[in-house]
Coordinates of C-alpha atoms in Angstrom, one line a residue:
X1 CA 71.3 86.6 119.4
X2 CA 73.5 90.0 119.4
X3 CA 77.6 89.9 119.9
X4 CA 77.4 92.8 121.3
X5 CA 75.4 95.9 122.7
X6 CA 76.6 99.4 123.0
X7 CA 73.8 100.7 125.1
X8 CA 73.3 104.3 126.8
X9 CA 75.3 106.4 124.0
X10 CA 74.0 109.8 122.3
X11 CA 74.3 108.9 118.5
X12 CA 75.6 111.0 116.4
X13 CA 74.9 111.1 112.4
X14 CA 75.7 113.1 109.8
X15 CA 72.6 114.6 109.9
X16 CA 71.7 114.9 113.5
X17 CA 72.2 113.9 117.4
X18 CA 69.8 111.0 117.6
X19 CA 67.5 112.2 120.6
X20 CA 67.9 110.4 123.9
X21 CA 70.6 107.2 124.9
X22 CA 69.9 104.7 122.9
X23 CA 71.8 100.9 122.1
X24 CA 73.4 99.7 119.4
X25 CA 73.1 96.4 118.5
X26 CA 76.0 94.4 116.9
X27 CA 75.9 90.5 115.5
X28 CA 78.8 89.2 113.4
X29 CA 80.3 92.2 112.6
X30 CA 77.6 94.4 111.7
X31 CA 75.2 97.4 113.2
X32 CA 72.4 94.8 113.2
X33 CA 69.5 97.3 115.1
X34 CA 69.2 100.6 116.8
X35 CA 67.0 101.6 119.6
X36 CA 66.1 101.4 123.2
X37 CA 67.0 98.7 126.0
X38 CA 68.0 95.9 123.6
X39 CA 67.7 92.6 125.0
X40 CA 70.8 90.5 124.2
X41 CA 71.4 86.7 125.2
X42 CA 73.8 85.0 127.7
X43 CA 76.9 85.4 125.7
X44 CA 76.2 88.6 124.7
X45 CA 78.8 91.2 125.6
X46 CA 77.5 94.7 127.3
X47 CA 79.1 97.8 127.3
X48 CA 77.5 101.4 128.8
X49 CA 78.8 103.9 127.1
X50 CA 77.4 106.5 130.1
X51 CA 75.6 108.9 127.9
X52 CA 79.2 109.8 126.2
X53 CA 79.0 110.8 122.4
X54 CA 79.0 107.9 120.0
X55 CA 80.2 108.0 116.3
X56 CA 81.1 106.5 113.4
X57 CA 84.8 105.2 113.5
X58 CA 86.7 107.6 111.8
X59 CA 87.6 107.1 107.6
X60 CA 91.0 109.4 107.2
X61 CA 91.4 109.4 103.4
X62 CA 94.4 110.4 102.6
X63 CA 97.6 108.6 104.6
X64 CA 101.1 108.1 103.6
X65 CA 102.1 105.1 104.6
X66 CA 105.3 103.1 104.4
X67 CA 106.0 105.4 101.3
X68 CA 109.8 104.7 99.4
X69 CA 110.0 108.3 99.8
X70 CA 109.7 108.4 103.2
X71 CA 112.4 105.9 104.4
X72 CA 112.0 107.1 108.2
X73 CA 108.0 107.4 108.2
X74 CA 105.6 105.0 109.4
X75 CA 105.4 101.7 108.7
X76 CA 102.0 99.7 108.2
X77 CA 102.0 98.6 111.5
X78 CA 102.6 101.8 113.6
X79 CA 100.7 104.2 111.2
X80 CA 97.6 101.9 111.6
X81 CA 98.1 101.4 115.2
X82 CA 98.3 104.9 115.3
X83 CA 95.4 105.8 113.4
X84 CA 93.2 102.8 115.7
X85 CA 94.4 104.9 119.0
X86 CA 93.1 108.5 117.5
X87 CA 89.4 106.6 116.3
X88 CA 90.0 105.8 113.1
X89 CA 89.2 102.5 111.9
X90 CA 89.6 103.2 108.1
X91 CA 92.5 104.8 106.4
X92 CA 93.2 104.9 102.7
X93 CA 96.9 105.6 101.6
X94 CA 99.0 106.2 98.3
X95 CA 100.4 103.6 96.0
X96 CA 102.9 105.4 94.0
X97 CA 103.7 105.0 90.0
X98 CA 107.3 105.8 89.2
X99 CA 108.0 107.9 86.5
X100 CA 110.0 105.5 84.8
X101 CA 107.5 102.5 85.1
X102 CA 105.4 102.1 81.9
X103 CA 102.7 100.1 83.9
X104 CA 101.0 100.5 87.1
X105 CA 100.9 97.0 88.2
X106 CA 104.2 96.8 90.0
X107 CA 103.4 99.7 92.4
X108 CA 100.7 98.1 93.7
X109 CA 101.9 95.1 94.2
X110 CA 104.6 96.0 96.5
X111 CA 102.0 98.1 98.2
X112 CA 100.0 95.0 98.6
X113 CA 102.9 93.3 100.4
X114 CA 103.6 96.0 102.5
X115 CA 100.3 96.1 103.8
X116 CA 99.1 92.7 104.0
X117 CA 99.1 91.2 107.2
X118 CA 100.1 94.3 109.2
X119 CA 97.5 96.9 109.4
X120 CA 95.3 97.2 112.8
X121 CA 92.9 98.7 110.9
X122 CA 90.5 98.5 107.9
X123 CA 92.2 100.2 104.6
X124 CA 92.6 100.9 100.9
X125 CA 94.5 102.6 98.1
X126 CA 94.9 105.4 96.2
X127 CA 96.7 105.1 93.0
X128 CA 99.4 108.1 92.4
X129 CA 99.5 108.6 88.6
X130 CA 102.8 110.0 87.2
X131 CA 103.7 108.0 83.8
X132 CA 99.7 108.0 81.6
X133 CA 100.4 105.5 78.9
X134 CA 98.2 104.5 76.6
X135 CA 98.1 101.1 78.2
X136 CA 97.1 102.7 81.3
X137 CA 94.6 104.7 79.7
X138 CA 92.9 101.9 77.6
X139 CA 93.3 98.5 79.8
X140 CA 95.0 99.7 83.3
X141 CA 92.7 101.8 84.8
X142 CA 89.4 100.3 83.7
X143 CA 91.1 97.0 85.5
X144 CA 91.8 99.1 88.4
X145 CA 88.5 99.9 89.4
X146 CA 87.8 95.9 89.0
X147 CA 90.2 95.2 91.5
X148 CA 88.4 97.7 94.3
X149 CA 90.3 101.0 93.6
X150 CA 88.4 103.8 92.7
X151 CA 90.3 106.8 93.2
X152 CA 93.9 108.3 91.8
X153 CA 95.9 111.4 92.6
X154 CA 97.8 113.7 90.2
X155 CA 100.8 116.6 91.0
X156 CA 100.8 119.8 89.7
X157 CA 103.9 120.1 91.2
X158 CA 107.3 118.0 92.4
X159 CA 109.3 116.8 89.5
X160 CA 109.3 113.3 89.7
X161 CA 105.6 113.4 90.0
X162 CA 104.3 116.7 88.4
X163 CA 102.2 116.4 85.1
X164 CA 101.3 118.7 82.8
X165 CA 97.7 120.3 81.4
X166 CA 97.7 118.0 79.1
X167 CA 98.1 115.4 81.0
X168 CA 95.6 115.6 83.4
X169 CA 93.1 117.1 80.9
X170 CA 93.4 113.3 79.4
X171 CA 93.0 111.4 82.6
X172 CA 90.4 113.9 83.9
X173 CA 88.3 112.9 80.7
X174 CA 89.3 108.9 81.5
X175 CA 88.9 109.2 84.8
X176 CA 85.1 110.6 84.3
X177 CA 84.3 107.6 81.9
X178 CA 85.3 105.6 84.7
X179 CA 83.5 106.7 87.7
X180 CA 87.3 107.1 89.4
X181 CA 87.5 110.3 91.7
X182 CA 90.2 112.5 90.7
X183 CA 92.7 113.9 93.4
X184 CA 94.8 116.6 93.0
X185 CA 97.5 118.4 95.3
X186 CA 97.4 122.0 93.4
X187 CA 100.4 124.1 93.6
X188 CA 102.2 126.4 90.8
X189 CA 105.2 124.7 90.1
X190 CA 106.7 127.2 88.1
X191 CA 106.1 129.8 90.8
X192 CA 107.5 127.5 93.7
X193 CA 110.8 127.4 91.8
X194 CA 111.5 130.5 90.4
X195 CA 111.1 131.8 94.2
X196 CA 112.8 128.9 95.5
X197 CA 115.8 129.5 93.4
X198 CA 116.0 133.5 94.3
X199 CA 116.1 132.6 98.2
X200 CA 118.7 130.4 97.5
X201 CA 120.7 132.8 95.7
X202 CA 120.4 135.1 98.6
X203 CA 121.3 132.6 101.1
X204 CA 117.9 132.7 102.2
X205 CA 116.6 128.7 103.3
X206 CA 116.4 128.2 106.7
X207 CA 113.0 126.8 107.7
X208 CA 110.7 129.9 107.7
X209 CA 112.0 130.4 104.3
X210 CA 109.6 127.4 103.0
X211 CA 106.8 128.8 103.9
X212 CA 107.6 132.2 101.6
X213 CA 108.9 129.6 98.8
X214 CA 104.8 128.8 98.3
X215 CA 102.9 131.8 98.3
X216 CA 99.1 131.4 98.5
X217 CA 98.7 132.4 95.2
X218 CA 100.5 129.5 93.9
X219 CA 98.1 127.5 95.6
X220 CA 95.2 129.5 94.7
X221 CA 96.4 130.0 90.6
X222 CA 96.7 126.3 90.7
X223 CA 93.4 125.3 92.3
X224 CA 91.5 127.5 89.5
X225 CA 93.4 125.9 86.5
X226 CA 92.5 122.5 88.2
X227 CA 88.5 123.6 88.7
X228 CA 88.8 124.8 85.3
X229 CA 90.1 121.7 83.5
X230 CA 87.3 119.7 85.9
X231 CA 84.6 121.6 84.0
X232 CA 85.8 121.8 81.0
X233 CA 86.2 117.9 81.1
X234 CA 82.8 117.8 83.0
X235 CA 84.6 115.5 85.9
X236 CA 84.7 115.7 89.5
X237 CA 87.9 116.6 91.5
X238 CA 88.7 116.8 95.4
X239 CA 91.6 119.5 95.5
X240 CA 93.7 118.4 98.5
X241 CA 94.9 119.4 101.8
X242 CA 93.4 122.8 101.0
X243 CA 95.3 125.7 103.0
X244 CA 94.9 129.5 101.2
X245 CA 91.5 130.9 101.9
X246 CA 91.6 132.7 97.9
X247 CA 92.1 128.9 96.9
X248 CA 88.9 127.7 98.7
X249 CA 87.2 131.0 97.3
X250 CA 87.4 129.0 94.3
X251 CA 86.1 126.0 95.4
X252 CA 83.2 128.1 96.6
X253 CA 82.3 129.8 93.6
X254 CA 82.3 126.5 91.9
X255 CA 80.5 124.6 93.9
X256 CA 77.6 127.4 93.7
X257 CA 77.7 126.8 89.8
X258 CA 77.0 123.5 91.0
X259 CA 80.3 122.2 89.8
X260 CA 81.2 118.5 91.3
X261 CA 84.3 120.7 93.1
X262 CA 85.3 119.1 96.4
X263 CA 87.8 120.1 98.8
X264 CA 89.8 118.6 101.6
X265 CA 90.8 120.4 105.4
X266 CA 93.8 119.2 107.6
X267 CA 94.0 119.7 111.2
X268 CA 97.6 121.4 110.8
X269 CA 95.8 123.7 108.4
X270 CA 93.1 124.7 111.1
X271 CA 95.6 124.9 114.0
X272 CA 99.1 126.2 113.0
X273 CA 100.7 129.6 111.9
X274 CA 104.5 129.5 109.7
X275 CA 105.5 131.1 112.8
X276 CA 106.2 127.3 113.9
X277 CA 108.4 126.9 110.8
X278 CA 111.2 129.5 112.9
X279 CA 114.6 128.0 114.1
X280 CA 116.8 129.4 116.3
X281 CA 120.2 130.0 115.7
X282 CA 121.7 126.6 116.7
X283 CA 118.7 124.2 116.2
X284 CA 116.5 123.0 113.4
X285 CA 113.7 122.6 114.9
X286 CA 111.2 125.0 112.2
X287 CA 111.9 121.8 110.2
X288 CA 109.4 119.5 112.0
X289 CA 106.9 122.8 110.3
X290 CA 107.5 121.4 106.9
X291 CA 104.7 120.4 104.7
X292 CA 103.4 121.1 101.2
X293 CA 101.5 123.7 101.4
X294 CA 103.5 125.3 103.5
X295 CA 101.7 126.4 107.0
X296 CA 100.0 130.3 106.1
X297 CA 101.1 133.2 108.0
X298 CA 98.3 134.6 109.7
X299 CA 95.7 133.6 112.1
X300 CA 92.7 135.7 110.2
X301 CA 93.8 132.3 107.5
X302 CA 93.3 130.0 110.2
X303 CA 89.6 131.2 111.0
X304 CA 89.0 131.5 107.2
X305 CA 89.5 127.9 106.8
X306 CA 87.2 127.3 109.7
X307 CA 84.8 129.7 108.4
X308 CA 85.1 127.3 105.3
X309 CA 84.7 124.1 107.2
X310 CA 81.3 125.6 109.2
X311 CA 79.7 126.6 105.8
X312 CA 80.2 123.1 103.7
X313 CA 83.2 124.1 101.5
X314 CA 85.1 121.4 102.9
X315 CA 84.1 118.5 101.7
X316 CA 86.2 115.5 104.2
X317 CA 88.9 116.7 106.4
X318 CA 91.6 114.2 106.3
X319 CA 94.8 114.1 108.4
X320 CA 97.6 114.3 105.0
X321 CA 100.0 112.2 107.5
X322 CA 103.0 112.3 105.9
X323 CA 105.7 112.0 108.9
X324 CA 109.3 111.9 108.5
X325 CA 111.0 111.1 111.8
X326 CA 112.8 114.5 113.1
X327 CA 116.2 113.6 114.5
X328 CA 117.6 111.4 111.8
X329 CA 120.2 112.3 109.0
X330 CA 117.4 110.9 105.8
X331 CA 114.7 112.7 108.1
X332 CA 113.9 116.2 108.5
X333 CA 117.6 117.0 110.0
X334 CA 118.3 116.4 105.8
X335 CA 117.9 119.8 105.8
X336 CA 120.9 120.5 108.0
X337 CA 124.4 122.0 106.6
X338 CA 127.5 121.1 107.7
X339 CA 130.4 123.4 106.9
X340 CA 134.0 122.6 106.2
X341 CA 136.4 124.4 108.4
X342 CA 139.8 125.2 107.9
X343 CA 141.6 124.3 111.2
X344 CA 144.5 126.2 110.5
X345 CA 142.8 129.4 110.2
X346 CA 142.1 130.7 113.1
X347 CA 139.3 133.3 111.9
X348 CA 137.7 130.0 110.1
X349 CA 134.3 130.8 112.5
X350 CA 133.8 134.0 110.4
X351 CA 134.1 133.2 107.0
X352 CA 131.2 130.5 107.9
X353 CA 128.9 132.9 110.1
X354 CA 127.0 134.2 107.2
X355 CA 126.4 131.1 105.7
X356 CA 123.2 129.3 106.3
X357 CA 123.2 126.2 108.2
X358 CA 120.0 124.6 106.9
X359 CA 118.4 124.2 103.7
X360 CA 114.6 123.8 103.6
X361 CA 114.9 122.6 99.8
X362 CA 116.8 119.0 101.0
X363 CA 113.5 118.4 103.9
X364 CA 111.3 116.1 103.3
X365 CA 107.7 117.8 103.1
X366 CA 105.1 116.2 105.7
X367 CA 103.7 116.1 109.1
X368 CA 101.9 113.2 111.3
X369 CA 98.8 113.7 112.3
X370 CA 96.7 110.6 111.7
X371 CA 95.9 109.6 115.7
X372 CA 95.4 113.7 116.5
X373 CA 93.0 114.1 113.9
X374 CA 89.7 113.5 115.3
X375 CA 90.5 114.7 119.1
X376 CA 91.8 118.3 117.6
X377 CA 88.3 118.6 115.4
X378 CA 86.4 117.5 117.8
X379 CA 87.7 120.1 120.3
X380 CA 85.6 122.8 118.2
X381 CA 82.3 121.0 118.1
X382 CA 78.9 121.8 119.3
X383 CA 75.6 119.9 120.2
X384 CA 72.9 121.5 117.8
X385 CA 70.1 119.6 120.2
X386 CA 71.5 120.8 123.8
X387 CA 71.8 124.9 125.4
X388 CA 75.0 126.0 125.6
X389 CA 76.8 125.6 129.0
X390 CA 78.5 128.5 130.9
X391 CA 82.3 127.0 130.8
X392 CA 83.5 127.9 134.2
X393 CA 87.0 127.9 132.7
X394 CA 88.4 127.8 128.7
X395 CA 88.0 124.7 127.2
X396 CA 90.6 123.1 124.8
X397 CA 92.4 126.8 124.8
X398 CA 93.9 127.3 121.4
X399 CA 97.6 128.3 121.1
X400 CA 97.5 130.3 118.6
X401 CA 94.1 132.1 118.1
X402 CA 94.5 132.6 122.1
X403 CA 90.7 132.4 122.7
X404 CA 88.2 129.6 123.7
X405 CA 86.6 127.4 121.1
X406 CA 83.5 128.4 122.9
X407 CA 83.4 132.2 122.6
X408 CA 81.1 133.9 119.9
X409 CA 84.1 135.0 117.5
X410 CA 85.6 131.7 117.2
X411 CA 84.3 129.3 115.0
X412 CA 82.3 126.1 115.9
X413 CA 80.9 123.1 113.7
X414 CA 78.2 120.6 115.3
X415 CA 78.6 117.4 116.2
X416 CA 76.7 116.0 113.4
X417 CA 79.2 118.2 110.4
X418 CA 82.2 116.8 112.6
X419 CA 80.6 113.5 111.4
X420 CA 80.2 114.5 107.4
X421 CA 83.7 115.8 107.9
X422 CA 85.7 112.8 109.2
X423 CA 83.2 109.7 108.4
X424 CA 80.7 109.9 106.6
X425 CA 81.6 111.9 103.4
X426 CA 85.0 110.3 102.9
X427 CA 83.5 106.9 102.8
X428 CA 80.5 108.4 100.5
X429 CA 83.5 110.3 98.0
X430 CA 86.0 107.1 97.6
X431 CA 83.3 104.2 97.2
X432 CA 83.0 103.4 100.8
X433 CA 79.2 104.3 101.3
X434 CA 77.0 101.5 102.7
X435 CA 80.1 99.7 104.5
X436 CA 81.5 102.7 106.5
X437 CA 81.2 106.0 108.2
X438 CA 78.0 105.7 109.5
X439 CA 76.1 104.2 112.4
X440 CA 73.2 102.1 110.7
X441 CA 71.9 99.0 110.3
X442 CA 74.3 96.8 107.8
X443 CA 77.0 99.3 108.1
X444 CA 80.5 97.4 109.5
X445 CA 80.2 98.1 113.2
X446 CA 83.0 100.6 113.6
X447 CA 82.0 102.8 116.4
X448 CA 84.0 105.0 118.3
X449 CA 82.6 105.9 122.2
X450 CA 84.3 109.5 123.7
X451 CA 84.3 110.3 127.1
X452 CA 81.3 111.9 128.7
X453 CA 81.2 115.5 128.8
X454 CA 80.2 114.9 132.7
X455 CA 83.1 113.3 133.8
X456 CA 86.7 113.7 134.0
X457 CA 88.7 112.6 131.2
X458 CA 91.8 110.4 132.0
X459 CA 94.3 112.2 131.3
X460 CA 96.9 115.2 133.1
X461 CA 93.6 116.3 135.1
X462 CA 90.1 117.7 134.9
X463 CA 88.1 117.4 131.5
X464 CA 91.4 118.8 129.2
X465 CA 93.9 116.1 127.8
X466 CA 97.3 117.5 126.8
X467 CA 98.4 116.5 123.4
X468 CA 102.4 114.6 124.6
X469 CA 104.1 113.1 121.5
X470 CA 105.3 110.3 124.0
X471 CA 101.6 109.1 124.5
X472 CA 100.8 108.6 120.8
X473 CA 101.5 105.0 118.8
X474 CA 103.1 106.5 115.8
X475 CA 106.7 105.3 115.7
X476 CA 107.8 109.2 114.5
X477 CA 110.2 111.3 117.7
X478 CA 107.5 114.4 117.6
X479 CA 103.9 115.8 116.8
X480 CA 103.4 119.5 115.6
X481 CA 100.4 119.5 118.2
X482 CA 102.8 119.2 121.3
X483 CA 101.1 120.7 124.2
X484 CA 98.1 121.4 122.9
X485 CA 94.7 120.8 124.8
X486 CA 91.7 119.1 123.6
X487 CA 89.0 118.4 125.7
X488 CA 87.8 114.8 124.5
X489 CA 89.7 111.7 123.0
X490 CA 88.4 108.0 122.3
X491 CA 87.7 106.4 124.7
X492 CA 86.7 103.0 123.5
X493 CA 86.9 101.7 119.6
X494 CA 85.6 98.9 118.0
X495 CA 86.0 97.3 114.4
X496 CA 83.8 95.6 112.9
X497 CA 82.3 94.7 116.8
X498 CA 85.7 94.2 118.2
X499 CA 87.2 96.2 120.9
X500 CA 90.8 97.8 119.7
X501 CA 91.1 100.4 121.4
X502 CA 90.3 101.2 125.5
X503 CA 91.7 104.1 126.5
X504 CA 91.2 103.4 130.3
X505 CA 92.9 99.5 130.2
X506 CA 95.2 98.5 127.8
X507 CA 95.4 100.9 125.5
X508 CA 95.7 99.4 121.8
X509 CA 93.9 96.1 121.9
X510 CA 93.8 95.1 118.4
X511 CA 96.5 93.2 116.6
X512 CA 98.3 93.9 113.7
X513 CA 96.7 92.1 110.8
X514 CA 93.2 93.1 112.0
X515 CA 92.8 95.4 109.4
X516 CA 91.7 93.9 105.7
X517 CA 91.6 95.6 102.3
X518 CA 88.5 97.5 101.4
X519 CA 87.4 97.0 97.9
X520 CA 86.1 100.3 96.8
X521 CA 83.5 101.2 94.1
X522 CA 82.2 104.6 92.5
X523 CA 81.8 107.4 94.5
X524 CA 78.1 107.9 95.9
X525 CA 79.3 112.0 96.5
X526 CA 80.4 112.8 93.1
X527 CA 77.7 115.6 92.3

């Protein structure tokens, strides 16, 4: 007899909009059968999902989490009961070796405790590598894929994690013999700083000033030397939270060589100008901007990325959350200057006026985004198996392109590559594939029902929902997408068959300590 039956929803795959409404059937946990007008028994649970869109619960790859760097971010709890509101019912965040520890052991460790016990949802870890020993090399990692991590991330850039050519020419090769997916954030250190240091010198850091700190071709120098030590070393490599479109470029002209060259979109990325990073005179408020890479200047860059996303560039679009609470002296206000005054000169106010009163070097680099992911790519999705409907009014207008997602010079994805995107490649690429992101039979029953496209959605009226930091489960005081429409959200979520999340009752109905730890093998997406 079924748990549980998710009838009258139009499927959605990775590879197409299953035709018609059909059910989903669900028994201890698991997608037990699809098809048409199951038959359940007398304890078995119903629930119409009124023709809406159903997917696969969402799988957002890269998370920071309860980080020691990030003392005023999320914690397990409100970053996964976050995540559970936005769709996601997988998340897989960073475990972080310090550069002064000779093992890897210890970070995980206290990653473990942090997390066990208090995630709402389903997760794993990433392993950040910053101190290669030989130990690591010979008996660390190959016990780290035994205990259900398959994946690690290296730094080109920041100091306390950065590593050398060398370096990750040596792990690359490891990591290969392995089957461990390589992630690396590429950015030109060298560059970064030698600019850094020249605004400085010219009194030059208020917020905007980050974004000119990182150039695009920092990023884009950095993500050939990476693709180049990948082939060189014959091993695949997802360059992250991907933002210059001569970067991606590269990733394109790899992956036609048929290099294993994957790349990773975030919504900030495919939403937001620098122009956010501005401050007036007497705030700080560019700072919430902050991330690494640094938001790009125009919005040509913006529909480049999209372009990029449309075409199959992109390999997972992940959300890179990495929040730092706004209005609190070790958050992004650590970027705020406050200047001695001598009270017994009275002309004290002009010998400060030219001096700036924030410093973008002291902010720590990051925006959340993990429960807005899904909803903002969503918003510029298609149905590849229905005619396009005259809108009688613009749909999920965007702020800063300032034209409808539906209009012929704006880029769209269909439903099914919004899938790929945010389910079923990231579970494929990090060792996930045959457990999650997909609607199937023995796949965990993570499903994720929207609202029909027929019906209002609740929200501030009609079929738009205004993005309002004080509706979201995070525990941080802002989101970059304030204001912002979308014009779908989860409605109703489920882990493995249970209901978490009900958009139209309670809200979050899953408990912390729902979640449990995902033991990961090779990637099934590697070439």
């Amino acid at each position: 007899m079924l748990d549980l039956i998710i009838k009258n929803g139009r499927i959605v795959t990775a590879a197409e909009v299953l035709p018609g409404c059909l059910d989903i059937g669900i028994k201890h946990g698991k997608i037990a059968l699809i098809g048409q007008n199951l038959e359940g028994g007398p304890q078995t649970e119903v629930i119409d999902a009124e023709g809406a869109y159903v997917t696969p619960g969402g799988v957002d790859s890269h998370a920071h989490v309860e980080q020691d760097n990030s003392p005023t971010g999320d914690t397990w709890e409100t970053g996964t009961r976050s995540a559970i509101a936005g769709g996601n019912t997988t998340i897989i965040a960073f475990a972080t070796q310090k550069r002064q520890e000779e093992s890897i052991w210890p970070a995980l460790e206290a990653y473990h405790k942090k997390a066990t016990g208090n995630s709402y949802c389903d997760y794993g870890f990433h392993l950040i590598l910053s101190n290669p020993t030989e130990q690591i090399y010979e008996t660390e990692l190959p016990q780290l894929v035994e205990r259900g991590i398959s994946s690690i991330k290296l730094y080109m850039t920041y100091v306390p994690l950065r590593l050398g050519d060398a370096d990750l020419f040596n792990i690359m090769m490891r990591a290969r013999s392995l089957g461990i997916m390589t992630m690396i954030h590429a950015e030109n250190n060298d560059i970064v700083e030698q600019v850094t240091k020249r605004l400085a010198e010219q009194g030059l850091t208020d917020s905007f000033y980050h974004s000119v700190a990182r150039p695009q071709i920092a990023e884009s120098e950095a993500t050939y030397r990476a693709i180049s030590l990948a082939e060189v070393t014959d091993t695949p490599i997802l360059i992250v939270h991907m933002s210059a479109p001569a970067a991606i470029e590269h990733v394109a002209q790899a992956r036609k060589r048929l290099l294993p060259i994957h790349a990773e979109a975030c919504p900030h990325y495919l939403y937001l100008t620098s122009e956010r990073l501005q401050s007036g005179p007497q705030d700080c408020e560019g700072a919430k901007h902050i991330c690494a890479p640094p938001l790009r200047h125009s919005p040509e860059d913006l529909e480049e990325l999209w372009r990029s996303v449309a075409n199959g560039t992109f390999t997972v679009i992940s959300s890179d959350h990495a929040p730092s609470t706004f209005d609190h002296p070790n958050g992004k206000m650590r970027g705020r200057i406050k200047h001695s005054t001598n009270k017994t000169n009275t002309h004290h106010h002009n010998q400060n006026s030219d001096k700036p009163n924030f410093d973008f070097r002291n902010v720590p680099n990051g925006l959340p985004g993990l429960e807005t992911r899904l909803p903002l790519i969503f918003n510029r999705t298609y149905d590849p198996s229905t005619p396009p409907q005259k809108l009688d009014r613009p749909l999920g207008l965007n702020p800063i392109i300032g034209k409808k997602p539906s209009s012929s010079d704006n880029i769209m994805i269909t439903l099914p590559r919004f899938v790929q995107l945010t389910s079923t490649n990231p579970a494929q690429l990090y060792g996930l594939g045959g457990r999650k992101g997909s609607l199937a039979p023995g796949y965990d029953a993570d499903v994720v029902i929207w609202y029909s496209e027929n019906v209002n959605v609740k929200g501030d009226g009609g079929r738009e929902i205004v993005i309002r930091n004080e509706a979201l489960h995070h525990r941080i005081d802002y989101t970059p997408f304030e204001g912002m429409r979308v014009r779908n959200w989860p409605r109703k979520v489920f882990l493995r068959g249970r209901l978490v999340w009900d958009r139209d009752r309670e809200g979050v109905m899953g408990r912390k300590g729902d979640g449990e730890f995902l033991m990961r093998v090779r990637s099934s997406l590697n070439y």
